């Protein structure tokens, strides 16, 4: 068994539409590699910064993510070749292991599809586009359809 602690640059397109890890950002790998009968079992954590925008108000989000990974990388010519499909289990290329697919799967699946700057984010006013936190409590955009404007006179009380 070996433990590996490394800082590596993030690959491109590590994220979803609204949030992801910036390309080249430092990813901290804290991994344990164990020799098992069919190959090498890699397990541990990956952590790094994430950047994006809120799905409701479009404000910038700067946070971090930590995910666990566990992946088996089969030795060349092991019985795993005969018992699994080629894309089910990672394969070792000589003494090398390509961690990027496992890292990409773990990080992207941990990211929210609709990220929020905070849980109670009210979003934007649909009429004027201003953030609702910046608007007064009595803010409204009451519009009367000109076809019904004559009827609005009926609801007025005479003084």
CSV table of N, CA and C in Angstrom, one decimal:
chain,number,residue,atom,x,y,z
A,1,UNK,N,0.8,-1.2,0.0
A,1,UNK,CA,0.0,0.0,0.0
A,1,UNK,C,0.9,1.2,0.0
A,2,UNK,N,0.5,2.2,-0.7
A,2,UNK,CA,1.2,3.5,-0.8
A,2,UNK,C,0.2,4.7,-0.6
A,3,UNK,N,0.6,5.7,0.1
A,3,UNK,CA,-0.2,6.9,0.2
A,3,UNK,C,0.4,8.0,-0.7
A,4,UNK,N,-0.4,8.7,-1.3
A,4,UNK,CA,0.1,9.8,-2.2
A,4,UNK,C,-0.7,11.1,-1.9
A,5,UNK,N,0.1,12.1,-1.6
A,5,UNK,CA,-0.5,13.4,-1.5
A,5,UNK,C,0.1,14.3,-2.5
A,6,UNK,N,-0.7,14.8,-3.4
A,6,UNK,CA,-0.2,15.7,-4.5
A,6,UNK,C,-1.2,16.8,-4.7
A,7,UNK,N,-0.6,17.9,-5.3
A,7,UNK,CA,-1.4,19.0,-5.8
A,7,UNK,C,-1.2,19.0,-7.3
A,8,UNK,N,-2.3,18.9,-8.1
A,8,UNK,CA,-2.3,18.8,-9.5
A,8,UNK,C,-3.2,19.9,-10.1
A,9,UNK,N,-2.9,20.4,-11.3
A,9,UNK,CA,-3.8,21.4,-11.9
A,9,UNK,C,-5.0,20.7,-12.4
A,10,UNK,N,-6.1,21.4,-12.3
A,10,UNK,CA,-7.4,20.9,-12.8
A,10,UNK,C,-7.5,20.9,-14.3
A,11,UNK,N,-8.0,19.8,-14.8
A,11,UNK,CA,-8.2,19.7,-16.3
A,11,UNK,C,-9.3,20.7,-16.8
A,12,UNK,N,-9.4,20.9,-18.0
A,12,UNK,CA,-10.5,21.8,-18.6
A,12,UNK,C,-11.8,21.1,-18.5
A,13,UNK,N,-12.9,22.0,-18.5
A,13,UNK,CA,-14.3,21.5,-18.5
A,13,UNK,C,-14.6,20.6,-17.3
A,14,UNK,N,-14.1,20.9,-16.1
A,14,UNK,CA,-14.4,20.1,-14.9
A,14,UNK,C,-15.5,20.7,-14.2
A,15,UNK,N,-16.7,20.5,-14.7
A,15,UNK,CA,-17.9,21.1,-14.0
A,15,UNK,C,-19.1,21.0,-14.9
A,16,UNK,N,-20.2,21.6,-14.4
A,16,UNK,CA,-21.5,21.7,-15.2
A,16,UNK,C,-21.6,23.1,-15.7
A,17,UNK,N,-22.8,23.4,-16.3
A,17,UNK,CA,-23.0,24.7,-17.0
A,17,UNK,C,-22.8,25.9,-16.0
A,18,UNK,N,-23.3,25.9,-14.8
A,18,UNK,CA,-23.3,27.1,-14.0
A,18,UNK,C,-22.1,27.1,-13.0
A,19,UNK,N,-21.5,25.9,-12.7
A,19,UNK,CA,-20.5,25.9,-11.7
A,19,UNK,C,-19.4,24.8,-12.0
A,20,UNK,N,-18.2,25.1,-11.7
A,20,UNK,CA,-17.2,24.1,-11.9
A,20,UNK,C,-15.8,24.5,-11.3
A,21,UNK,N,-14.8,23.6,-11.5
A,21,UNK,CA,-13.5,23.9,-11.0
A,21,UNK,C,-12.8,24.7,-12.2
A,22,UNK,N,-12.2,25.8,-11.9
A,22,UNK,CA,-11.5,26.6,-12.9
A,22,UNK,C,-10.3,25.8,-13.5
A,23,UNK,N,-10.1,25.9,-14.8
A,23,UNK,CA,-9.0,25.2,-15.4
A,23,UNK,C,-7.7,25.6,-14.8
A,24,UNK,N,-6.9,24.7,-14.4
A,24,UNK,CA,-5.6,25.0,-13.9
A,24,UNK,C,-5.5,25.2,-12.4
A,25,UNK,N,-6.7,25.3,-11.7
A,25,UNK,CA,-6.8,25.5,-10.3
A,25,UNK,C,-6.1,24.2,-9.6
A,26,UNK,N,-5.6,24.5,-8.4
A,26,UNK,CA,-5.0,23.4,-7.6
A,26,UNK,C,-6.0,22.4,-7.1
A,27,UNK,N,-5.8,21.2,-7.4
A,27,UNK,CA,-6.6,20.1,-6.8
A,27,UNK,C,-5.7,19.3,-5.9
A,28,UNK,N,-6.2,19.2,-4.6
A,28,UNK,CA,-5.4,18.4,-3.6
A,28,UNK,C,-5.9,17.0,-3.6
A,29,UNK,N,-4.9,16.1,-4.0
A,29,UNK,CA,-5.2,14.7,-4.0
A,29,UNK,C,-4.6,14.0,-2.7
A,30,UNK,N,-5.4,13.3,-2.0
A,30,UNK,CA,-5.0,12.6,-0.8
A,30,UNK,C,-5.5,11.1,-1.0
A,31,UNK,N,-4.6,10.3,-1.6
A,31,UNK,CA,-5.0,9.0,-2.1
A,31,UNK,C,-4.2,7.9,-1.4
A,32,UNK,N,-4.9,6.7,-1.4
A,32,UNK,CA,-4.3,5.5,-0.9
A,32,UNK,C,-4.4,4.5,-2.0
A,33,UNK,N,-3.2,3.9,-2.4
A,33,UNK,CA,-3.2,2.9,-3.5
A,33,UNK,C,-2.8,1.6,-2.9
A,34,UNK,N,-3.7,0.6,-3.1
A,34,UNK,CA,-3.5,-0.7,-2.5
A,34,UNK,C,-3.5,-1.8,-3.6
A,35,UNK,N,-2.5,-2.7,-3.5
A,35,UNK,CA,-2.4,-3.8,-4.5
A,35,UNK,C,-3.4,-4.8,-4.0
A,36,UNK,N,-4.3,-5.2,-5.0
A,36,UNK,CA,-5.3,-6.3,-4.7
A,36,UNK,C,-5.1,-7.3,-5.8
A,37,UNK,N,-5.8,-8.4,-5.7
A,37,UNK,CA,-5.5,-9.5,-6.6
A,37,UNK,C,-5.6,-9.2,-8.1
A,38,UNK,N,-6.6,-8.3,-8.5
A,38,UNK,CA,-6.8,-8.0,-9.9
A,38,UNK,C,-6.2,-6.7,-10.4
A,39,UNK,N,-5.7,-5.9,-9.4
A,39,UNK,CA,-5.1,-4.6,-9.9
A,39,UNK,C,-4.7,-3.8,-8.7
A,40,UNK,N,-5.0,-2.5,-8.9
A,40,UNK,CA,-4.7,-1.5,-7.8
A,40,UNK,C,-6.0,-0.7,-7.5
A,41,UNK,N,-6.3,-0.7,-6.2
A,41,UNK,CA,-7.5,0.0,-5.7
A,41,UNK,C,-7.0,1.3,-5.2
A,42,UNK,N,-7.6,2.4,-5.9
A,42,UNK,CA,-7.2,3.7,-5.5
A,42,UNK,C,-8.4,4.3,-4.8
A,43,UNK,N,-8.2,4.8,-3.6
A,43,UNK,CA,-9.3,5.4,-2.8
A,43,UNK,C,-8.7,6.6,-2.1
A,44,UNK,N,-9.6,7.6,-1.8
A,44,UNK,CA,-9.1,8.8,-1.1
A,44,UNK,C,-10.0,10.0,-1.4
A,45,UNK,N,-9.5,11.2,-1.2
A,45,UNK,CA,-10.3,12.4,-1.4
A,45,UNK,C,-9.6,13.3,-2.4
A,46,UNK,N,-10.4,14.1,-3.1
A,46,UNK,CA,-10.0,15.2,-4.0
A,46,UNK,C,-10.7,16.4,-3.5
A,47,UNK,N,-10.0,17.5,-3.3
A,47,UNK,CA,-10.6,18.8,-3.0
A,47,UNK,C,-10.0,19.9,-3.8
A,48,UNK,N,-10.8,20.9,-4.0
A,48,UNK,CA,-10.4,22.1,-4.8
A,48,UNK,C,-11.4,23.1,-4.8
A,49,UNK,N,-11.1,24.3,-5.4
A,49,UNK,CA,-12.0,25.4,-5.4
A,49,UNK,C,-13.0,25.2,-6.6
A,50,UNK,N,-14.2,25.8,-6.4
A,50,UNK,CA,-15.2,25.8,-7.4
A,50,UNK,C,-15.7,27.3,-7.6
A,51,UNK,N,-16.0,27.6,-8.8
A,51,UNK,CA,-16.5,29.0,-9.2
A,51,UNK,C,-17.7,28.8,-10.1
A,52,UNK,N,-18.6,29.7,-9.9
A,52,UNK,CA,-19.8,29.7,-10.8
A,52,UNK,C,-20.7,30.9,-10.5
A,53,UNK,N,-22.0,30.7,-10.9
A,53,UNK,CA,-23.0,31.7,-10.6
A,53,UNK,C,-24.2,31.1,-10.1
A,54,UNK,N,-24.9,31.9,-9.3
A,54,UNK,CA,-26.2,31.4,-8.6
A,54,UNK,C,-27.2,31.2,-9.7
A,55,UNK,N,-28.0,30.1,-9.6
A,55,UNK,CA,-29.0,29.8,-10.6
A,55,UNK,C,-30.2,30.7,-10.5
A,56,UNK,N,-30.4,31.5,-9.4
A,56,UNK,CA,-31.5,32.4,-9.2
A,56,UNK,C,-31.2,33.8,-9.4
A,57,UNK,N,-30.0,34.3,-8.9
A,57,UNK,CA,-29.7,35.7,-9.0
A,57,UNK,C,-28.5,36.1,-9.8
A,58,UNK,N,-27.8,35.1,-10.3
A,58,UNK,CA,-26.6,35.2,-11.1
A,58,UNK,C,-25.4,35.8,-10.4
A,59,UNK,N,-25.4,35.9,-9.1
A,59,UNK,CA,-24.3,36.4,-8.3
A,59,UNK,C,-23.2,35.3,-8.4
A,60,UNK,N,-21.9,35.8,-8.2
A,60,UNK,CA,-20.8,34.9,-8.3
A,60,UNK,C,-20.7,34.0,-7.1
A,61,UNK,N,-20.4,32.8,-7.3
A,61,UNK,CA,-20.2,31.8,-6.2
A,61,UNK,C,-18.7,31.4,-6.2
A,62,UNK,N,-18.1,31.5,-5.0
A,62,UNK,CA,-16.7,31.0,-4.8
A,62,UNK,C,-16.8,30.1,-3.6
A,63,UNK,N,-16.5,28.8,-3.8
A,63,UNK,CA,-16.6,27.9,-2.7
A,63,UNK,C,-15.5,26.8,-2.9
A,64,UNK,N,-15.6,25.7,-2.2
A,64,UNK,CA,-14.7,24.6,-2.4
A,64,UNK,C,-15.5,23.3,-2.4
A,65,UNK,N,-14.9,22.2,-2.9
A,65,UNK,CA,-15.6,20.9,-3.0
A,65,UNK,C,-14.6,19.9,-2.5
A,66,UNK,N,-15.0,18.9,-1.8
A,66,UNK,CA,-14.2,17.7,-1.4
A,66,UNK,C,-15.1,16.5,-1.7
A,67,UNK,N,-14.5,15.6,-2.5
A,67,UNK,CA,-15.2,14.4,-2.9
A,67,UNK,C,-14.3,13.2,-2.6
A,68,UNK,N,-15.0,12.1,-2.4
A,68,UNK,CA,-14.2,10.8,-2.2
A,68,UNK,C,-14.2,10.0,-3.5
A,69,UNK,N,-13.1,9.4,-3.8
A,69,UNK,CA,-13.1,8.5,-5.0
A,69,UNK,C,-12.6,7.1,-4.5
A,70,UNK,N,-13.1,6.1,-5.3
A,70,UNK,CA,-12.6,4.8,-5.1
A,70,UNK,C,-12.8,4.1,-6.4
A,71,UNK,N,-11.7,3.6,-7.0
A,71,UNK,CA,-11.7,3.1,-8.3
A,71,UNK,C,-10.7,1.9,-8.4
A,72,UNK,N,-11.0,0.9,-9.1
A,72,UNK,CA,-10.1,-0.3,-9.3
A,72,UNK,C,-9.5,-0.1,-10.7
A,73,UNK,N,-8.2,-0.2,-10.7
A,73,UNK,CA,-7.5,-0.2,-12.0
A,73,UNK,C,-6.9,-1.6,-12.2
A,74,UNK,N,-7.3,-2.3,-13.2
A,74,UNK,CA,-6.9,-3.7,-13.4
A,74,UNK,C,-5.5,-3.8,-14.0
A,75,UNK,N,-4.8,-4.9,-13.6
A,75,UNK,CA,-3.5,-5.2,-14.2
A,75,UNK,C,-3.8,-5.6,-15.7
A,76,UNK,N,-2.7,-5.4,-16.5
A,76,UNK,CA,-2.8,-5.9,-17.9
A,76,UNK,C,-2.9,-7.4,-17.8
A,77,UNK,N,-3.7,-8.0,-18.7
A,77,UNK,CA,-3.8,-9.5,-18.8
A,77,UNK,C,-4.3,-10.2,-17.6
A,78,UNK,N,-5.1,-9.5,-16.7
A,78,UNK,CA,-5.7,-10.1,-15.6
A,78,UNK,C,-7.0,-10.7,-16.0
A,79,UNK,N,-7.6,-11.5,-15.1
A,79,UNK,CA,-8.9,-12.1,-15.4
A,79,UNK,C,-10.0,-11.1,-15.6
A,80,UNK,N,-9.8,-9.9,-15.1
A,80,UNK,CA,-10.8,-8.8,-15.2
A,80,UNK,C,-11.0,-8.5,-16.7
A,81,UNK,N,-10.0,-8.7,-17.5
A,81,UNK,CA,-10.2,-8.5,-19.0
A,81,UNK,C,-11.2,-9.4,-19.6
A,82,UNK,N,-11.3,-10.6,-19.1
A,82,UNK,CA,-12.3,-11.6,-19.6
A,82,UNK,C,-13.7,-11.4,-19.0
A,83,UNK,N,-13.7,-10.9,-17.7
A,83,UNK,CA,-15.0,-10.9,-17.0
A,83,UNK,C,-15.7,-9.5,-17.0
A,84,UNK,N,-15.1,-8.5,-17.6
A,84,UNK,CA,-15.8,-7.2,-17.6
A,84,UNK,C,-15.6,-6.5,-19.0
A,85,UNK,N,-16.5,-5.6,-19.2
A,85,UNK,CA,-16.4,-4.8,-20.5
A,85,UNK,C,-15.2,-3.8,-20.3
A,86,UNK,N,-14.7,-3.3,-21.5
A,86,UNK,CA,-13.5,-2.5,-21.5
A,86,UNK,C,-13.7,-1.2,-20.7
A,87,UNK,N,-14.9,-0.7,-20.7
A,87,UNK,CA,-15.2,0.6,-20.0
A,87,UNK,C,-15.7,0.5,-18.6
A,88,UNK,N,-15.9,-0.7,-18.1
A,88,UNK,CA,-16.4,-0.9,-16.7
A,88,UNK,C,-15.3,-0.7,-15.7
A,89,UNK,N,-14.1,-1.1,-15.9
A,89,UNK,CA,-13.0,-1.0,-15.0
A,89,UNK,C,-11.8,-0.3,-15.6
A,90,UNK,N,-11.2,0.6,-14.9
A,90,UNK,CA,-10.0,1.3,-15.4
A,90,UNK,C,-8.9,0.3,-15.6
A,91,UNK,N,-8.0,0.6,-16.5
A,91,UNK,CA,-6.9,-0.3,-16.8
A,91,UNK,C,-5.6,0.4,-16.6
A,92,UNK,N,-4.6,-0.3,-16.1
A,92,UNK,CA,-3.3,0.2,-15.9
A,92,UNK,C,-2.6,0.2,-17.2
A,93,UNK,N,-1.8,1.2,-17.5
A,93,UNK,CA,-1.0,1.2,-18.7
A,93,UNK,C,0.5,1.1,-18.2
A,94,UNK,N,0.9,-0.2,-18.1
A,94,UNK,CA,2.2,-0.4,-17.5
A,94,UNK,C,2.2,-0.1,-16.0
A,95,UNK,N,3.0,0.8,-15.6
A,95,UNK,CA,2.9,1.2,-14.2
A,95,UNK,C,2.1,2.5,-13.9
A,96,UNK,N,1.4,3.0,-15.0
A,96,UNK,CA,0.7,4.2,-14.9
A,96,UNK,C,-0.8,4.0,-14.7
A,97,UNK,N,-1.4,5.0,-14.0
A,97,UNK,CA,-2.8,5.0,-13.8
A,97,UNK,C,-3.3,6.3,-14.2
A,98,UNK,N,-4.4,6.4,-15.1
A,98,UNK,CA,-5.0,7.6,-15.5
A,98,UNK,C,-6.2,7.9,-14.6
A,99,UNK,N,-6.0,8.8,-13.6
A,99,UNK,CA,-7.0,9.2,-12.6
A,99,UNK,C,-8.0,10.2,-13.1
A,100,UNK,N,-7.7,10.8,-14.3
A,100,UNK,CA,-8.6,11.9,-14.7
A,100,UNK,C,-10.1,11.5,-14.9
A,101,UNK,N,-10.4,10.3,-15.5
A,101,UNK,CA,-11.8,9.9,-15.7
A,101,UNK,C,-12.5,9.7,-14.3
A,102,UNK,N,-11.9,9.1,-13.4
A,102,UNK,CA,-12.5,8.9,-12.1
A,102,UNK,C,-12.6,10.2,-11.3
A,103,UNK,N,-11.6,11.0,-11.4
A,103,UNK,CA,-11.7,12.3,-10.8
A,103,UNK,C,-12.8,13.2,-11.4
A,104,UNK,N,-12.9,13.2,-12.7
A,104,UNK,CA,-13.9,14.0,-13.4
A,104,UNK,C,-15.3,13.5,-13.0
A,105,UNK,N,-15.5,12.2,-13.0
A,105,UNK,CA,-16.8,11.6,-12.6
A,105,UNK,C,-17.2,12.0,-11.1
A,106,UNK,N,-16.3,11.9,-10.2
A,106,UNK,CA,-16.5,12.2,-8.8
A,106,UNK,C,-16.8,13.7,-8.6
A,107,UNK,N,-16.0,14.5,-9.2
A,107,UNK,CA,-16.2,16.0,-9.0
A,107,UNK,C,-17.5,16.5,-9.6
A,108,UNK,N,-17.7,16.1,-10.9
A,108,UNK,CA,-18.9,16.6,-11.6
A,108,UNK,C,-20.2,16.1,-11.0
A,109,UNK,N,-20.2,14.9,-10.5
A,109,UNK,CA,-21.4,14.4,-9.9
A,109,UNK,C,-21.7,15.0,-8.5
A,110,UNK,N,-20.7,15.6,-7.9
A,110,UNK,CA,-20.8,16.2,-6.6
A,110,UNK,C,-21.3,17.6,-6.7
A,111,UNK,N,-21.2,18.2,-7.9
A,111,UNK,CA,-21.6,19.6,-8.1
A,111,UNK,C,-23.1,19.7,-8.2
A,112,UNK,N,-23.7,20.8,-7.7
A,112,UNK,CA,-25.2,21.0,-7.9
A,112,UNK,C,-25.5,21.4,-9.3
A,113,UNK,N,-26.7,20.9,-9.8
A,113,UNK,CA,-27.1,21.3,-11.2
A,113,UNK,C,-27.6,22.8,-11.2
A,114,UNK,N,-28.2,23.2,-10.0
A,114,UNK,CA,-28.7,24.5,-9.9
A,114,UNK,C,-28.1,25.2,-8.6
A,115,UNK,N,-26.9,25.7,-8.7
A,115,UNK,CA,-26.2,26.2,-7.5
A,115,UNK,C,-26.8,27.5,-7.0
A,116,UNK,N,-26.8,27.7,-5.7
A,116,UNK,CA,-27.4,28.8,-5.1
A,116,UNK,C,-26.3,29.6,-4.3
A,117,UNK,N,-26.3,30.9,-4.3
A,117,UNK,CA,-25.4,31.7,-3.5
A,117,UNK,C,-25.7,31.5,-2.0
A,118,UNK,N,-26.9,31.2,-1.7
A,118,UNK,CA,-27.3,30.9,-0.3
A,118,UNK,C,-28.7,30.2,-0.4
A,119,UNK,N,-29.0,29.4,0.5
A,119,UNK,CA,-30.3,28.6,0.5
A,119,UNK,C,-31.5,29.4,0.3
A,120,UNK,N,-31.6,30.6,0.9
A,120,UNK,CA,-32.8,31.4,0.8
A,120,UNK,C,-32.7,32.5,-0.2
A,121,UNK,N,-31.9,32.3,-1.2
A,121,UNK,CA,-31.8,33.4,-2.3
A,121,UNK,C,-33.1,33.6,-2.9
A,122,UNK,N,-33.6,34.9,-2.9
A,122,UNK,CA,-34.9,35.2,-3.5
A,122,UNK,C,-34.8,35.4,-5.0
A,123,UNK,N,-33.7,35.5,-5.6
A,123,UNK,CA,-33.6,35.7,-7.0
A,123,UNK,C,-33.8,37.1,-7.5
A,124,UNK,N,-34.2,37.2,-8.7
A,124,UNK,CA,-34.4,38.5,-9.4
A,124,UNK,C,-35.8,38.8,-9.6
A,125,UNK,N,-36.2,40.1,-9.6
A,125,UNK,CA,-37.6,40.5,-9.9
A,125,UNK,C,-37.8,40.1,-11.4
A,126,UNK,N,-38.8,39.4,-11.8
A,126,UNK,CA,-39.0,39.0,-13.2
A,126,UNK,C,-39.4,40.2,-14.1
A,127,UNK,N,-39.8,41.3,-13.5
A,127,UNK,CA,-40.2,42.5,-14.3
A,127,UNK,C,-39.1,43.4,-14.6
A,128,UNK,N,-38.3,43.8,-13.5
A,128,UNK,CA,-37.3,44.8,-13.7
A,128,UNK,C,-35.9,44.2,-13.6
A,129,UNK,N,-35.7,42.9,-13.2
A,129,UNK,CA,-34.4,42.3,-13.2
A,129,UNK,C,-33.5,42.7,-12.0
A,130,UNK,N,-34.0,43.4,-11.0
A,130,UNK,CA,-33.2,43.8,-9.9
A,130,UNK,C,-33.2,42.7,-8.8
A,131,UNK,N,-32.1,42.5,-8.2
A,131,UNK,CA,-32.1,41.5,-7.1
A,131,UNK,C,-33.1,41.8,-6.0
A,132,UNK,N,-33.9,40.9,-5.6
A,132,UNK,CA,-35.0,41.1,-4.7
A,132,UNK,C,-34.5,41.6,-3.3
A,133,UNK,N,-33.3,41.2,-2.9
A,133,UNK,CA,-32.7,41.7,-1.7
A,133,UNK,C,-32.5,43.2,-1.7
A,134,UNK,N,-32.3,43.8,-2.9
A,134,UNK,CA,-32.0,45.2,-3.0
A,134,UNK,C,-33.3,46.1,-3.2
A,135,UNK,N,-34.5,45.4,-3.3
A,135,UNK,CA,-35.7,46.1,-3.5
A,135,UNK,C,-36.5,46.4,-2.2
A,136,UNK,N,-37.3,47.4,-2.1
A,136,UNK,CA,-38.1,47.7,-0.9
A,136,UNK,C,-39.2,46.6,-0.8
A,137,UNK,N,-39.7,46.5,0.4
A,137,UNK,CA,-40.7,45.4,0.7
A,137,UNK,C,-42.0,45.6,-0.1
A,138,UNK,N,-42.3,46.9,-0.4
A,138,UNK,CA,-43.6,47.1,-1.1
A,138,UNK,C,-43.4,47.2,-2.6
A,139,UNK,N,-42.3,46.7,-3.1
A,139,UNK,CA,-42.0,46.7,-4.6
A,139,UNK,C,-43.0,45.9,-5.4
A,140,UNK,N,-43.6,46.5,-6.4
A,140,UNK,CA,-44.5,45.7,-7.3
A,140,UNK,C,-44.5,46.3,-8.6
A,141,UNK,N,-45.0,45.6,-9.6
A,141,UNK,CA,-45.2,46.1,-11.0
A,141,UNK,C,-46.6,45.8,-11.4
A,142,UNK,N,-47.5,46.4,-10.7
A,142,UNK,CA,-48.9,46.2,-11.0
A,142,UNK,C,-49.3,46.9,-12.4
A,143,UNK,N,-49.6,46.1,-13.3
A,143,UNK,CA,-50.0,46.6,-14.6
A,143,UNK,C,-51.4,46.2,-14.9
A,144,UNK,N,-52.2,47.2,-15.4
A,144,UNK,CA,-53.6,47.0,-15.7
A,144,UNK,C,-53.7,46.9,-17.2
A,145,UNK,N,-54.3,45.8,-17.6
A,145,UNK,CA,-54.5,45.6,-19.1
A,145,UNK,C,-55.5,46.6,-19.5
A,146,UNK,N,-55.1,47.4,-20.6
A,146,UNK,CA,-56.0,48.5,-21.1
A,146,UNK,C,-57.4,48.0,-21.5
A,147,UNK,N,-57.6,46.8,-21.8
A,147,UNK,CA,-58.9,46.3,-22.1
A,147,UNK,C,-59.8,46.2,-20.9
A,148,UNK,N,-59.2,46.1,-19.7
A,148,UNK,CA,-60.0,45.9,-18.5
A,148,UNK,C,-59.9,47.2,-17.6
A,149,UNK,N,-59.3,48.2,-18.1
A,149,UNK,CA,-59.1,49.5,-17.4
A,149,UNK,C,-60.5,50.1,-17.0
A,150,UNK,N,-61.5,50.0,-17.8
A,150,UNK,CA,-62.8,50.6,-17.4
A,150,UNK,C,-63.4,49.9,-16.3
A,151,UNK,N,-63.2,48.6,-16.1
A,151,UNK,CA,-63.7,47.9,-15.0
A,151,UNK,C,-63.1,48.2,-13.7
A,152,UNK,N,-61.8,48.7,-13.7
A,152,UNK,CA,-61.2,49.1,-12.5
A,152,UNK,C,-61.9,50.3,-11.8
A,153,UNK,N,-62.6,51.0,-12.5
A,153,UNK,CA,-63.4,52.1,-11.9
A,153,UNK,C,-64.5,51.6,-11.0
A,154,UNK,N,-65.0,50.4,-11.3
A,154,UNK,CA,-66.1,49.9,-10.5
A,154,UNK,C,-65.7,49.5,-9.1
A,155,UNK,N,-64.4,49.2,-8.9
A,155,UNK,CA,-64.0,48.8,-7.5
A,155,UNK,C,-63.7,50.0,-6.6
A,156,UNK,N,-63.6,51.2,-7.2
A,156,UNK,CA,-63.3,52.3,-6.4
A,156,UNK,C,-64.5,52.7,-5.5
A,157,UNK,N,-64.2,53.1,-4.3
A,157,UNK,CA,-65.3,53.5,-3.4
A,157,UNK,C,-65.4,55.0,-3.5
A,158,UNK,N,-66.7,55.5,-3.6
A,158,UNK,CA,-66.9,56.9,-3.7
A,158,UNK,C,-66.8,57.6,-2.3
A,159,UNK,N,-66.2,58.7,-2.4
A,159,UNK,CA,-66.0,59.5,-1.1
A,159,UNK,C,-67.0,60.6,-0.9
